[in-house]
PDB file of N, CA, C and O in Angstrom:
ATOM      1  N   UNK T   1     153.958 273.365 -71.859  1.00 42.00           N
ATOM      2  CA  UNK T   1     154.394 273.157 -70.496  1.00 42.00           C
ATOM      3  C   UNK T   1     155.217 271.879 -70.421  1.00 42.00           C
ATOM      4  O   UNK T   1     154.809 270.835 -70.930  1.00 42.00           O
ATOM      5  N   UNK T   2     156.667 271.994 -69.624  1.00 46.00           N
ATOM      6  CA  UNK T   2     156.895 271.044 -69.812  1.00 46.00           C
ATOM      7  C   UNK T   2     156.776 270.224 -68.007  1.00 46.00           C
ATOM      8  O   UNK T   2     156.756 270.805 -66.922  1.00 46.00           O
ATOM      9  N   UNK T   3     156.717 268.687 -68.307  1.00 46.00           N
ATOM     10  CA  UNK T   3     156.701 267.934 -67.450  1.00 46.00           C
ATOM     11  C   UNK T   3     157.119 268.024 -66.305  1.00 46.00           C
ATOM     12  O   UNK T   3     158.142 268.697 -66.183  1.00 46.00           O
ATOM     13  N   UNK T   4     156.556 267.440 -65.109  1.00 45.00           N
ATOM     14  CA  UNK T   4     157.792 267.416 -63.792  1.00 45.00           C
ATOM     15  C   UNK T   4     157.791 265.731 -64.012  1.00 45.00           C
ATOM     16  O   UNK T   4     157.008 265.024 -64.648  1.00 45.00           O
ATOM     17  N   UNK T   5     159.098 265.359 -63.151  1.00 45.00           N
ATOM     18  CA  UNK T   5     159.014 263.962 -62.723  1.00 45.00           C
ATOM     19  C   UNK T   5     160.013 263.984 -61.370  1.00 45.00           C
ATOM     20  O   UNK T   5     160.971 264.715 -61.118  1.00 45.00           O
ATOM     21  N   UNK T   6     159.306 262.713 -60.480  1.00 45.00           N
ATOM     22  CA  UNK T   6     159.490 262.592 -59.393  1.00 45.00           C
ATOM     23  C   UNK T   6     160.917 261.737 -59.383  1.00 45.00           C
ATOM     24  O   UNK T   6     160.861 260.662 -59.980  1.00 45.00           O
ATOM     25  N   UNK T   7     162.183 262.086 -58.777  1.00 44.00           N
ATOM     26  CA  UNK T   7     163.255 261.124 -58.198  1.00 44.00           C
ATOM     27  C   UNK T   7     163.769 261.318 -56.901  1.00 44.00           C
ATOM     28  O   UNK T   7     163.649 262.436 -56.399  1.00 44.00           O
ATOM     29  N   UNK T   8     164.281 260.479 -56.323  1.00 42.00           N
ATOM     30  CA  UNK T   8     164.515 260.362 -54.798  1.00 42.00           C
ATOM     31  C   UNK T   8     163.944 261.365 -53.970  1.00 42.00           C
ATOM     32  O   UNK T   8     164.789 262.050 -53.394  1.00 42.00           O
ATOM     33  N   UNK T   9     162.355 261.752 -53.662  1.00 43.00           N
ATOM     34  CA  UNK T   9     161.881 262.581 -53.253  1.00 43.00           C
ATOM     35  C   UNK T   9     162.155 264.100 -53.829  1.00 43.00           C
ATOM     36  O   UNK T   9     161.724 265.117 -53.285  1.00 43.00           O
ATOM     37  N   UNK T  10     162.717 264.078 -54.677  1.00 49.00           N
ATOM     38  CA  UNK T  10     162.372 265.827 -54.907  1.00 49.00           C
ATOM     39  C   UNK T  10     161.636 265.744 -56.470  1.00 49.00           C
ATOM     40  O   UNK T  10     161.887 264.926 -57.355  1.00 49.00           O
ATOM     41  N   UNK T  11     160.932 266.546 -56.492  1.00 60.00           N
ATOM     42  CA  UNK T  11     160.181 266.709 -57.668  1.00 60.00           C
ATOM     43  C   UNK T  11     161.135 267.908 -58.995  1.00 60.00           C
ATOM     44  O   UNK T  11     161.488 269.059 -58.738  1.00 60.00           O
ATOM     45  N   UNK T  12     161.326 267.262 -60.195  1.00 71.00           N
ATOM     46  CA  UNK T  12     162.430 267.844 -60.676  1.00 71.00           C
ATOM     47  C   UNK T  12     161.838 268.376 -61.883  1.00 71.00           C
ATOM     48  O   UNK T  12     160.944 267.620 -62.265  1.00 71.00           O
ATOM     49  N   UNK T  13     161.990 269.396 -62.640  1.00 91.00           N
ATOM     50  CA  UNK T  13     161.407 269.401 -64.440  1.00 91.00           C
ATOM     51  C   UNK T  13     162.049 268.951 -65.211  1.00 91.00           C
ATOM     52  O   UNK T  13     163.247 269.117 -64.983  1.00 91.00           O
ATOM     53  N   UNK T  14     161.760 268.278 -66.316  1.00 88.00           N
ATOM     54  CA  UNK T  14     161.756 267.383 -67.175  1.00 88.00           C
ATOM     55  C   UNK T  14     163.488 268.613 -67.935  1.00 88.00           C
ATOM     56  O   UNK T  14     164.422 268.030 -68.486  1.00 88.00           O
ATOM     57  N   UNK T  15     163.499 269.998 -67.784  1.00 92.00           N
ATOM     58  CA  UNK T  15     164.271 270.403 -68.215  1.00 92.00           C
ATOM     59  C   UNK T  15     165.698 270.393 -67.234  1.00 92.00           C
ATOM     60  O   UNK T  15     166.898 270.376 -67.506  1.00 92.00           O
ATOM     61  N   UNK T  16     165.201 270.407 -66.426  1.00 94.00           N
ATOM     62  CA  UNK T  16     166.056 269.714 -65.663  1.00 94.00           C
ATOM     63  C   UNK T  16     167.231 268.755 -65.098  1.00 94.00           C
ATOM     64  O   UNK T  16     168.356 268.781 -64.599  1.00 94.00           O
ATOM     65  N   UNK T  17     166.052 267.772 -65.575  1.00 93.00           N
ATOM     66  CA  UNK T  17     166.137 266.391 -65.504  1.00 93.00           C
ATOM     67  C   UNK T  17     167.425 266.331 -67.045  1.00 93.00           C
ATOM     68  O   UNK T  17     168.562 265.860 -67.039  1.00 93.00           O
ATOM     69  N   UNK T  18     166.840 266.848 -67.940  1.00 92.00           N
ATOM     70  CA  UNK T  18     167.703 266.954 -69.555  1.00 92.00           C
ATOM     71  C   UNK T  18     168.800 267.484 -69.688  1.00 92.00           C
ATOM     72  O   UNK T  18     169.675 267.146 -70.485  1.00 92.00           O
ATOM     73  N   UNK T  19     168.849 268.841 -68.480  1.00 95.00           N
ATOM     74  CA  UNK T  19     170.097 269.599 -68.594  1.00 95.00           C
ATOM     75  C   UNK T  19     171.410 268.616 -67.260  1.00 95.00           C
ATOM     76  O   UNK T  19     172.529 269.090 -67.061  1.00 95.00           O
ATOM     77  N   UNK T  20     170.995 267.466 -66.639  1.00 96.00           N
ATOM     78  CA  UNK T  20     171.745 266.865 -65.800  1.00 96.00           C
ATOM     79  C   UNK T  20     172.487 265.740 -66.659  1.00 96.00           C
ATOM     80  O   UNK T  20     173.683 265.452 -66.684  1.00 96.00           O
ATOM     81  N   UNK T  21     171.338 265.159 -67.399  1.00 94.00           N
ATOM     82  CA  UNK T  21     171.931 263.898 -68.732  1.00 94.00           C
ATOM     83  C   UNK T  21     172.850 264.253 -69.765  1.00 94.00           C
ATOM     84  O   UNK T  21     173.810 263.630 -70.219  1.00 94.00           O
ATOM     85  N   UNK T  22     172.252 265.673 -70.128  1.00 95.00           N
ATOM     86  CA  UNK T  22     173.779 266.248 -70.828  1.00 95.00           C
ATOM     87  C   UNK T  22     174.531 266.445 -70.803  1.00 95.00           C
ATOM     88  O   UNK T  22     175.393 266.143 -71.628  1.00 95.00           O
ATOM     89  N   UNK T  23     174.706 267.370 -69.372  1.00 97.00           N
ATOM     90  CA  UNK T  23     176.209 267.439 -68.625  1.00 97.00           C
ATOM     91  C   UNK T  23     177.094 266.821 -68.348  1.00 97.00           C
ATOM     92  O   UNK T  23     178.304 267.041 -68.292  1.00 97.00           O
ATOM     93  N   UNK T  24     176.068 265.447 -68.036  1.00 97.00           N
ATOM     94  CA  UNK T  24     177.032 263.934 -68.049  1.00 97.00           C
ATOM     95  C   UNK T  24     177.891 263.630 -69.092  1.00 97.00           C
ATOM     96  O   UNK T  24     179.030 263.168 -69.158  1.00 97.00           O
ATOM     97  N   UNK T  25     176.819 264.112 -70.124  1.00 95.00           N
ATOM     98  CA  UNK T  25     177.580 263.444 -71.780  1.00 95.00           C
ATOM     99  C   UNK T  25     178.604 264.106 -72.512  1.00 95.00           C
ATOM    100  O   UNK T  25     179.633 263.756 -73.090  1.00 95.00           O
ATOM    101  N   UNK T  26     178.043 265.100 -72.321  1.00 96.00           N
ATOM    102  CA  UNK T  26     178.575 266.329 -73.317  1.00 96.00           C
ATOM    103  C   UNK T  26     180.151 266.390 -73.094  1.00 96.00           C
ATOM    104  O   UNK T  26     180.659 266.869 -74.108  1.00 96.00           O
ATOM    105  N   UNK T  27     181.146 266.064 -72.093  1.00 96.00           N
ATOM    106  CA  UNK T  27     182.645 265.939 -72.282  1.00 96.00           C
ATOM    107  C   UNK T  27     182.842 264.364 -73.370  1.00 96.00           C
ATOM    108  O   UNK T  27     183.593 264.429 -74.343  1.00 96.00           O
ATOM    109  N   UNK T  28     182.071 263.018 -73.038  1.00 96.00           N
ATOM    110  CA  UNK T  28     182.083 262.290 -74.238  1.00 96.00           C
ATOM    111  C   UNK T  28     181.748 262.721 -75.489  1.00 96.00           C
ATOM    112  O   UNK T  28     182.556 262.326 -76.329  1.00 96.00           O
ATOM    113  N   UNK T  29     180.678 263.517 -76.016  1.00 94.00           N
ATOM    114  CA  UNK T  29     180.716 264.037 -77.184  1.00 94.00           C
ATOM    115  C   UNK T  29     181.623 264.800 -77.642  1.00 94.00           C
ATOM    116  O   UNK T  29     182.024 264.725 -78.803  1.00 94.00           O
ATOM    117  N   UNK T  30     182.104 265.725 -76.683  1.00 96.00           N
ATOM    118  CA  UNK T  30     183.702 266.441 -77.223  1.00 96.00           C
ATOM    119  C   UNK T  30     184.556 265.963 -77.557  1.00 96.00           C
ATOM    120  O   UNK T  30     185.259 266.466 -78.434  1.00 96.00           O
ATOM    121  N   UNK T  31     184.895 264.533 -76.855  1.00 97.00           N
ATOM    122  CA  UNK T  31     186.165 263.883 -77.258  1.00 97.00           C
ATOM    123  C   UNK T  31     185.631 263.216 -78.159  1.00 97.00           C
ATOM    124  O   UNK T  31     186.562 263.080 -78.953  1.00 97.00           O
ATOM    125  N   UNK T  32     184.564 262.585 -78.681  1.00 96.00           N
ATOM    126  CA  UNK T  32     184.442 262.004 -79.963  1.00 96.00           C
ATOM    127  C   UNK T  32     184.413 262.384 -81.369  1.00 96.00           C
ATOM    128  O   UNK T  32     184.561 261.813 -82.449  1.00 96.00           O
ATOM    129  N   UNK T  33     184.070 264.028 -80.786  1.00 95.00           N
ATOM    130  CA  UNK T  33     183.993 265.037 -81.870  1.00 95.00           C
ATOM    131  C   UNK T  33     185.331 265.576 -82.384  1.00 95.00           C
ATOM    132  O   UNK T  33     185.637 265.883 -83.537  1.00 95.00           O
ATOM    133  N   UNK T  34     185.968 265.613 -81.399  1.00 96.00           N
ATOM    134  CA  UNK T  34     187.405 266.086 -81.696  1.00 96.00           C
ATOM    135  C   UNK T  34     188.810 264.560 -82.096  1.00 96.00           C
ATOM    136  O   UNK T  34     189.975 264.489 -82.489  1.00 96.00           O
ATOM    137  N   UNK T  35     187.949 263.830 -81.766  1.00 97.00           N
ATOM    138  CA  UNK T  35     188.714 262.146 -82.642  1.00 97.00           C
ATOM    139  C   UNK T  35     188.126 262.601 -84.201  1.00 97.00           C
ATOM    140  O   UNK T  35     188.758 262.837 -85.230  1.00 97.00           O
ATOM    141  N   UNK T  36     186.926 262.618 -83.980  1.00 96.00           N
ATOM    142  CA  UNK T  36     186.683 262.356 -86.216  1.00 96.00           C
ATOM    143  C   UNK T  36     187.162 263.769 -86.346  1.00 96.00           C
ATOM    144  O   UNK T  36     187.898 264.061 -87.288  1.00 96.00           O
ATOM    145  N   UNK T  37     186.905 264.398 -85.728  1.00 95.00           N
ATOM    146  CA  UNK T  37     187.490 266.070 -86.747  1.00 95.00           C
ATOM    147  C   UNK T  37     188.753 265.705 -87.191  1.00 95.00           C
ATOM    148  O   UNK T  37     189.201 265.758 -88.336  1.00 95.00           O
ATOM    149  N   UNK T  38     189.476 265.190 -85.790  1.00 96.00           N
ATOM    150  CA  UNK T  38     191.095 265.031 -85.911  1.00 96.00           C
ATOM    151  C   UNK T  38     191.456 264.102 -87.182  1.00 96.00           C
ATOM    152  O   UNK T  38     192.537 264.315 -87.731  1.00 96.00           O
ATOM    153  N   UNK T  39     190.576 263.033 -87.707  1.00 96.00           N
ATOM    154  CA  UNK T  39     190.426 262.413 -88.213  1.00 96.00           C
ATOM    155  C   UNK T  39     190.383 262.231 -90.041  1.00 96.00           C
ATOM    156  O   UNK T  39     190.931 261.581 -90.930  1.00 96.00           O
ATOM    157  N   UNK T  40     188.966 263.661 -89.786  1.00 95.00           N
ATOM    158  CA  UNK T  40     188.894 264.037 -91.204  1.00 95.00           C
ATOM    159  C   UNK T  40     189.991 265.196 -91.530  1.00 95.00           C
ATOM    160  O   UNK T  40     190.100 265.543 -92.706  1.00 95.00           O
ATOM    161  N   UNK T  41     190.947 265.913 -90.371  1.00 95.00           N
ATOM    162  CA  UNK T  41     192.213 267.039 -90.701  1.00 95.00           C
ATOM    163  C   UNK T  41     193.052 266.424 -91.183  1.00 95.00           C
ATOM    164  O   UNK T  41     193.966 266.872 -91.876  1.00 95.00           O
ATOM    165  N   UNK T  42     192.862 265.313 -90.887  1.00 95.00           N
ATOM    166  CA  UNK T  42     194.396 264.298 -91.028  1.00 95.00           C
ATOM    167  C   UNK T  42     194.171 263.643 -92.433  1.00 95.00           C
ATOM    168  O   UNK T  42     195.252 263.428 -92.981  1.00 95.00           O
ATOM    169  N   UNK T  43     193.253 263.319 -93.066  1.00 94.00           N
ATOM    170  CA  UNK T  43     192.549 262.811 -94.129  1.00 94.00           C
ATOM    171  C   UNK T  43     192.893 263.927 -95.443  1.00 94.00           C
ATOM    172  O   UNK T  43     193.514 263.610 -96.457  1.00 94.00           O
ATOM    173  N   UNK T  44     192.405 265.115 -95.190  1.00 94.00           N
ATOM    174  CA  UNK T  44     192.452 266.086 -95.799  1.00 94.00           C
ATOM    175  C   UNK T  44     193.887 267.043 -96.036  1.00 94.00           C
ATOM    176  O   UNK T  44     194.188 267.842 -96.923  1.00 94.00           O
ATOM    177  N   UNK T  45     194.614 266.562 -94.804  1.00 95.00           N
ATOM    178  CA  UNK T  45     196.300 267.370 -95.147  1.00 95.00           C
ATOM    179  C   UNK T  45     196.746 266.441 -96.378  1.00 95.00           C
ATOM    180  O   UNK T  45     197.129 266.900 -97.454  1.00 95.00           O
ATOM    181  N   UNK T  46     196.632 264.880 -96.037  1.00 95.00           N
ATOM    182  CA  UNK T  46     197.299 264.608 -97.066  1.00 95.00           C
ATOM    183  C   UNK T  46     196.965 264.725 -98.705  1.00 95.00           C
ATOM    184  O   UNK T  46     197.736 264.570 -99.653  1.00 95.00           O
ATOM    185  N   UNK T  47     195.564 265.049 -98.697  1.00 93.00           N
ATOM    186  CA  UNK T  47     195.139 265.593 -99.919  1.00 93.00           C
ATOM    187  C   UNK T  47     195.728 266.827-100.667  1.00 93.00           C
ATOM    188  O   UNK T  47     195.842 267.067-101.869  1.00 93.00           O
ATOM    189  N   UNK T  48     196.098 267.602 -99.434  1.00 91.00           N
ATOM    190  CA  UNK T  48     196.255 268.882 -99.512  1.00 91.00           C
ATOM    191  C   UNK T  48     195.843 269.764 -99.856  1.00 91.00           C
ATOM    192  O   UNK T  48     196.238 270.731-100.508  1.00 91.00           O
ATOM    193  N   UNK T  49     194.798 269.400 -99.320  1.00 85.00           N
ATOM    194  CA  UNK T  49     193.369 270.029 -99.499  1.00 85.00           C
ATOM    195  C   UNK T  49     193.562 271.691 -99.023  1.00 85.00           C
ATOM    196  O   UNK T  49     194.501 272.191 -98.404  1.00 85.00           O
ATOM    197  N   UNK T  50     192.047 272.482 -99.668  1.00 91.00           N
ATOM    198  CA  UNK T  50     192.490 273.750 -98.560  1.00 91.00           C
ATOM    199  C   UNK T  50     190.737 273.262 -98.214  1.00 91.00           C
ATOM    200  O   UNK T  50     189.835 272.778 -98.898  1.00 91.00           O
ATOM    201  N   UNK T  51     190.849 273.607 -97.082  1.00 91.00           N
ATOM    202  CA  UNK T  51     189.577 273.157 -96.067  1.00 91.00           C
ATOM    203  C   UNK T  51     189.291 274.034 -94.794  1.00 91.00           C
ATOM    204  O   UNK T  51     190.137 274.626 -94.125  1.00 91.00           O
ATOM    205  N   UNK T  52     188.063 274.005 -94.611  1.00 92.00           N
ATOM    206  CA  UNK T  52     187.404 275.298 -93.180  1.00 92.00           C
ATOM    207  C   UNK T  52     187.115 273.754 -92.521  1.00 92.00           C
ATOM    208  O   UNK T  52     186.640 272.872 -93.237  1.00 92.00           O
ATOM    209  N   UNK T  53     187.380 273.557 -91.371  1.00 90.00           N
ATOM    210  CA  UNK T  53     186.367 272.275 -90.594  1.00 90.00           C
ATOM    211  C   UNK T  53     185.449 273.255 -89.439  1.00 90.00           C
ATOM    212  O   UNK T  53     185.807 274.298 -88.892  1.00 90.00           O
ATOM    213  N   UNK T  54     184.617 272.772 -89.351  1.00 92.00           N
ATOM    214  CA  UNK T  54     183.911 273.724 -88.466  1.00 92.00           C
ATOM    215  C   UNK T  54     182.933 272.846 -86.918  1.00 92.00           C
ATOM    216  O   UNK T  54     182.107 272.049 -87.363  1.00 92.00           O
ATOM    217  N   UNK T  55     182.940 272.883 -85.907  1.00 94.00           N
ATOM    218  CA  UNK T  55     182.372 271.437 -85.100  1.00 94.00           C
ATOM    219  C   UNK T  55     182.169 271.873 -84.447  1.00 94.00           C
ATOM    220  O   UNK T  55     182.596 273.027 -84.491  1.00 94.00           O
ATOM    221  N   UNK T  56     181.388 271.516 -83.243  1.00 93.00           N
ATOM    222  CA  UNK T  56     180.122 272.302 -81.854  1.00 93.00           C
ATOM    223  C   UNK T  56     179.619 270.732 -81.724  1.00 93.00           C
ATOM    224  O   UNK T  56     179.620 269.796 -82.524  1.00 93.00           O
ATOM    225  N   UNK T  57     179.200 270.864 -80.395  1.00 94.00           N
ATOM    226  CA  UNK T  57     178.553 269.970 -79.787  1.00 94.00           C
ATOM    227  C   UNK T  57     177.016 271.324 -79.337  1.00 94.00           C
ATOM    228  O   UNK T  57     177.102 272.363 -78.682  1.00 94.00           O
ATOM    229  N   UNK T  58     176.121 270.872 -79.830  1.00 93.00           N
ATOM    230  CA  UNK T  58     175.094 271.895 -79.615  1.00 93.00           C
ATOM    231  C   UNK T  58     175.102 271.885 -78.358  1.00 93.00           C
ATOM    232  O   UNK T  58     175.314 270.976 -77.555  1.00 93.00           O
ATOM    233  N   UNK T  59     174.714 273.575 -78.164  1.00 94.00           N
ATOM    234  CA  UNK T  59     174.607 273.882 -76.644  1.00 94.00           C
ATOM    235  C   UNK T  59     172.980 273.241 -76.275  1.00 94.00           C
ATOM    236  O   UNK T  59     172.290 272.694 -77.136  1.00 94.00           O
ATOM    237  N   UNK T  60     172.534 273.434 -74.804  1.00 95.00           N
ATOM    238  CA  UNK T  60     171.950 272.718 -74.198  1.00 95.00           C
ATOM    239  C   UNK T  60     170.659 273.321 -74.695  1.00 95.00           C
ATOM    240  O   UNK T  60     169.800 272.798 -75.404  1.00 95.00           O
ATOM    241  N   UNK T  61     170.706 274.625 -74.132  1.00 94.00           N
ATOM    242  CA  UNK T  61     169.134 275.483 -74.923  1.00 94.00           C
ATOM    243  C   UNK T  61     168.872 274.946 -76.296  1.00 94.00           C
ATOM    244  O   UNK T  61     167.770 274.492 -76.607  1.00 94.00           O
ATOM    245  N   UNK T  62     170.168 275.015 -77.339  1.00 94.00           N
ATOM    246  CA  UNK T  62     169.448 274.788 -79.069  1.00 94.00           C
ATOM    247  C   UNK T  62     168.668 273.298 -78.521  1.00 94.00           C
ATOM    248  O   UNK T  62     167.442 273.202 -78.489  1.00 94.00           O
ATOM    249  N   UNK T  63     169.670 272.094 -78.074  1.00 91.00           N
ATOM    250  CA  UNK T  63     169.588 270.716 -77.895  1.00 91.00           C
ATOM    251  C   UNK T  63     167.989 270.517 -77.266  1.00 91.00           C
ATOM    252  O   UNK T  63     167.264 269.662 -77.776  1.00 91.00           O
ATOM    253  N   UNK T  64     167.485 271.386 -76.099  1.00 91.00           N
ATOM    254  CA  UNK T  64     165.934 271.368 -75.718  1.00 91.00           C
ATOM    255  C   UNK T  64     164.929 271.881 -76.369  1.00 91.00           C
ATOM    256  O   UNK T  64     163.879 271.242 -76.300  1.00 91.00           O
ATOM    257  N   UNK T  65     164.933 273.216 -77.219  1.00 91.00           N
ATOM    258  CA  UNK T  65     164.560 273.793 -77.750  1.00 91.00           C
ATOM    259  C   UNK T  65     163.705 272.987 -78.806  1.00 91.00           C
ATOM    260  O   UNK T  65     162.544 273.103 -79.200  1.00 91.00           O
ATOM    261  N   UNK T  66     165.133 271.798 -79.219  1.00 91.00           N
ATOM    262  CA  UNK T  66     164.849 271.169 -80.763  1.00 91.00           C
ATOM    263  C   UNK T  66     163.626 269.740 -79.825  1.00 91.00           C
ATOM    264  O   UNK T  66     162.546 269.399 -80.307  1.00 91.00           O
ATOM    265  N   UNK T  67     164.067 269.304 -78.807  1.00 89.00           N
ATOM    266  CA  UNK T  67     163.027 268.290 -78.240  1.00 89.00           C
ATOM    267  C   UNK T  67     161.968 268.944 -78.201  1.00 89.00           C
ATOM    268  O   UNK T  67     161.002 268.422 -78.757  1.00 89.00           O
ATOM    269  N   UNK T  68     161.811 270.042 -77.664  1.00 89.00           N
ATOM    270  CA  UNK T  68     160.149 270.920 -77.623  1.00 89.00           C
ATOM    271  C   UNK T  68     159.511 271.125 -78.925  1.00 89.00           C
ATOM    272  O   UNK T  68     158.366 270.779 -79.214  1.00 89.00           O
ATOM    273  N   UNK T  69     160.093 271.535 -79.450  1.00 90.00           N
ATOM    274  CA  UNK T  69     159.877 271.732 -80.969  1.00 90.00           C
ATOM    275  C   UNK T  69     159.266 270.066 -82.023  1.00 90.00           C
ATOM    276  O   UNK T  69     158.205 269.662 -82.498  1.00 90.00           O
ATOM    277  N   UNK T  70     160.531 269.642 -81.948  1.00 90.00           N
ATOM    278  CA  UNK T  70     159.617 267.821 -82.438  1.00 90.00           C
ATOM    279  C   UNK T  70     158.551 267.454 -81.467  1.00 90.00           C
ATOM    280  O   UNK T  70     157.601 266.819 -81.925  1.00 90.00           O
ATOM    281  N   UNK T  71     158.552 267.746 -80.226  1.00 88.00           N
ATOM    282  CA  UNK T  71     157.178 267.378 -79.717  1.00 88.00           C
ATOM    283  C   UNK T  71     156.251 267.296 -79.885  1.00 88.00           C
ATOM    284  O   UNK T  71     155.421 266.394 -79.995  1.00 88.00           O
ATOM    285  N   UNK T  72     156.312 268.743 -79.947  1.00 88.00           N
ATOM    286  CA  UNK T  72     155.271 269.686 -80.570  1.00 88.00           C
ATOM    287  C   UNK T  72     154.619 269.327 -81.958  1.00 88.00           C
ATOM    288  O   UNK T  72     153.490 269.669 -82.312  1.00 88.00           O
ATOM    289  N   UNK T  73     155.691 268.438 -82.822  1.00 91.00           N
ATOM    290  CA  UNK T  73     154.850 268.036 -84.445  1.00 91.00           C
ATOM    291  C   UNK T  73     154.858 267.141 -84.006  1.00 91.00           C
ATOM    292  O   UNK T  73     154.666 266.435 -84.996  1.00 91.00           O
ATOM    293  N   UNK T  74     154.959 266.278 -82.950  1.00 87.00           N
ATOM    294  CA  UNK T  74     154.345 265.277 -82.468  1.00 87.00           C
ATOM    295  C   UNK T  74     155.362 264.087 -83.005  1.00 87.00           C
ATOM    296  O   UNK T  74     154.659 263.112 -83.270  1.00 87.00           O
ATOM    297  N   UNK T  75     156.096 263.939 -83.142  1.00 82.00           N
ATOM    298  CA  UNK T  75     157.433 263.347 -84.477  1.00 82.00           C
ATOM    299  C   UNK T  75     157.577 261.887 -82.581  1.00 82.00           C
ATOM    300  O   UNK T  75     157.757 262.319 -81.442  1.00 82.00           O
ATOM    301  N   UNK T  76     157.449 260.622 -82.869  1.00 83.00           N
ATOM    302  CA  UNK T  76     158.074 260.066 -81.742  1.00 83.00           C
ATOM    303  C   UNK T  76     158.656 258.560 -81.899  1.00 83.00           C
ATOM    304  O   UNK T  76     157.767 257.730 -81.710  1.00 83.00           O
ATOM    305  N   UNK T  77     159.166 258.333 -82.019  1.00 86.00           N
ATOM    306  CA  UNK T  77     160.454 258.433 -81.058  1.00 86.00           C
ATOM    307  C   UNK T  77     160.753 259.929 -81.363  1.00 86.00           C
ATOM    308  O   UNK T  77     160.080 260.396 -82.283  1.00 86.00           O
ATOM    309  N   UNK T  78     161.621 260.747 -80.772  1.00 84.00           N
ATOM    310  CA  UNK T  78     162.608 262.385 -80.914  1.00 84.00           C
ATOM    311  C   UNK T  78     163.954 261.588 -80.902  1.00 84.00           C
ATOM    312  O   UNK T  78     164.511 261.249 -79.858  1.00 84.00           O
ATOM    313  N   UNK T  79     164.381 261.345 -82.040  1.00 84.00           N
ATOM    314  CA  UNK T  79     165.472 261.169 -82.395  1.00 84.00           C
ATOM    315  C   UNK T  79     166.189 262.521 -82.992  1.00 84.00           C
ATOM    316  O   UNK T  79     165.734 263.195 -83.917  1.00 84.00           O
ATOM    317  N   UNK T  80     167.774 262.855 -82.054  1.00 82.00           N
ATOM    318  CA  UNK T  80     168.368 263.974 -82.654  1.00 82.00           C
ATOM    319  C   UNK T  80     169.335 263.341 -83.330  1.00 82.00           C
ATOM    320  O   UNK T  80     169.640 262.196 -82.997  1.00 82.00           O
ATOM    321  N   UNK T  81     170.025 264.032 -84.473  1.00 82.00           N
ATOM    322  CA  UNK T  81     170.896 263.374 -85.197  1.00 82.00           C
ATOM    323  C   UNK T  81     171.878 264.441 -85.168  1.00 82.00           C
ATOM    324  O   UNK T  81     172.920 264.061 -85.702  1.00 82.00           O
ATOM    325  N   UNK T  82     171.943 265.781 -84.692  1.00 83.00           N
ATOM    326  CA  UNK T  82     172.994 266.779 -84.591  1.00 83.00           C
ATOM    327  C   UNK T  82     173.627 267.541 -83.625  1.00 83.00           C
ATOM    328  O   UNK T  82     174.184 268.635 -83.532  1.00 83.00           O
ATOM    329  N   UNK T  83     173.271 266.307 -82.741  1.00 82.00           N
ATOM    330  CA  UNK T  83     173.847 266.537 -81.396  1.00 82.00           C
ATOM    331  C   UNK T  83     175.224 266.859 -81.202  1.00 82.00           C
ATOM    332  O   UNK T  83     175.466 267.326 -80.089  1.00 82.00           O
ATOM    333  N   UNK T  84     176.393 266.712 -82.140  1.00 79.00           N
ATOM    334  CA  UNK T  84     177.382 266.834 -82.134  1.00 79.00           C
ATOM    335  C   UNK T  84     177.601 267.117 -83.923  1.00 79.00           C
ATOM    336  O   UNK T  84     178.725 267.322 -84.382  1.00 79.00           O
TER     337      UNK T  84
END
């Protein structure tokens, strides 16, 4: 079960609450994601390399899914490292 928590009088769920903080973020993670991609394409033409790049900013379900999940082994701090 997950949590409620209380802000400016309305009582909100914790999934909620997670899917509002992301929404915030998630256009900064795109553009940061698409600077290093741009980054490592540009790295790799001049190699002349042949290369697949492949990049996602995890959607919101995998992104909660994975907090419920470390919870659950009890793992804390929940540090994600593949958020992007």
């Amino acid at each position: 079960m997950v949590s409620e928590t209380k802000t400016s009088h309305t009582t909100i769920s914790e999934r909620q609450r997670l899917q509002i903080i992301y929404d915030k973020y998630r256009p900064e993670y795109e553009r940061r994601l698409n600077r290093i991609s741009g980054r490592i394409t540009s790295i790799l033409d001049q190699q002349r390399s042949n290369y697949t790049i492949k990049k996602r900013v995890k959607r919101f379900d995998s992104y909660f899914d994975k907090i419920l999940r470390l919870r659950n082994e009890n793992i804390d701090p929940i540090e994600l490292n593949d958020l992007m």
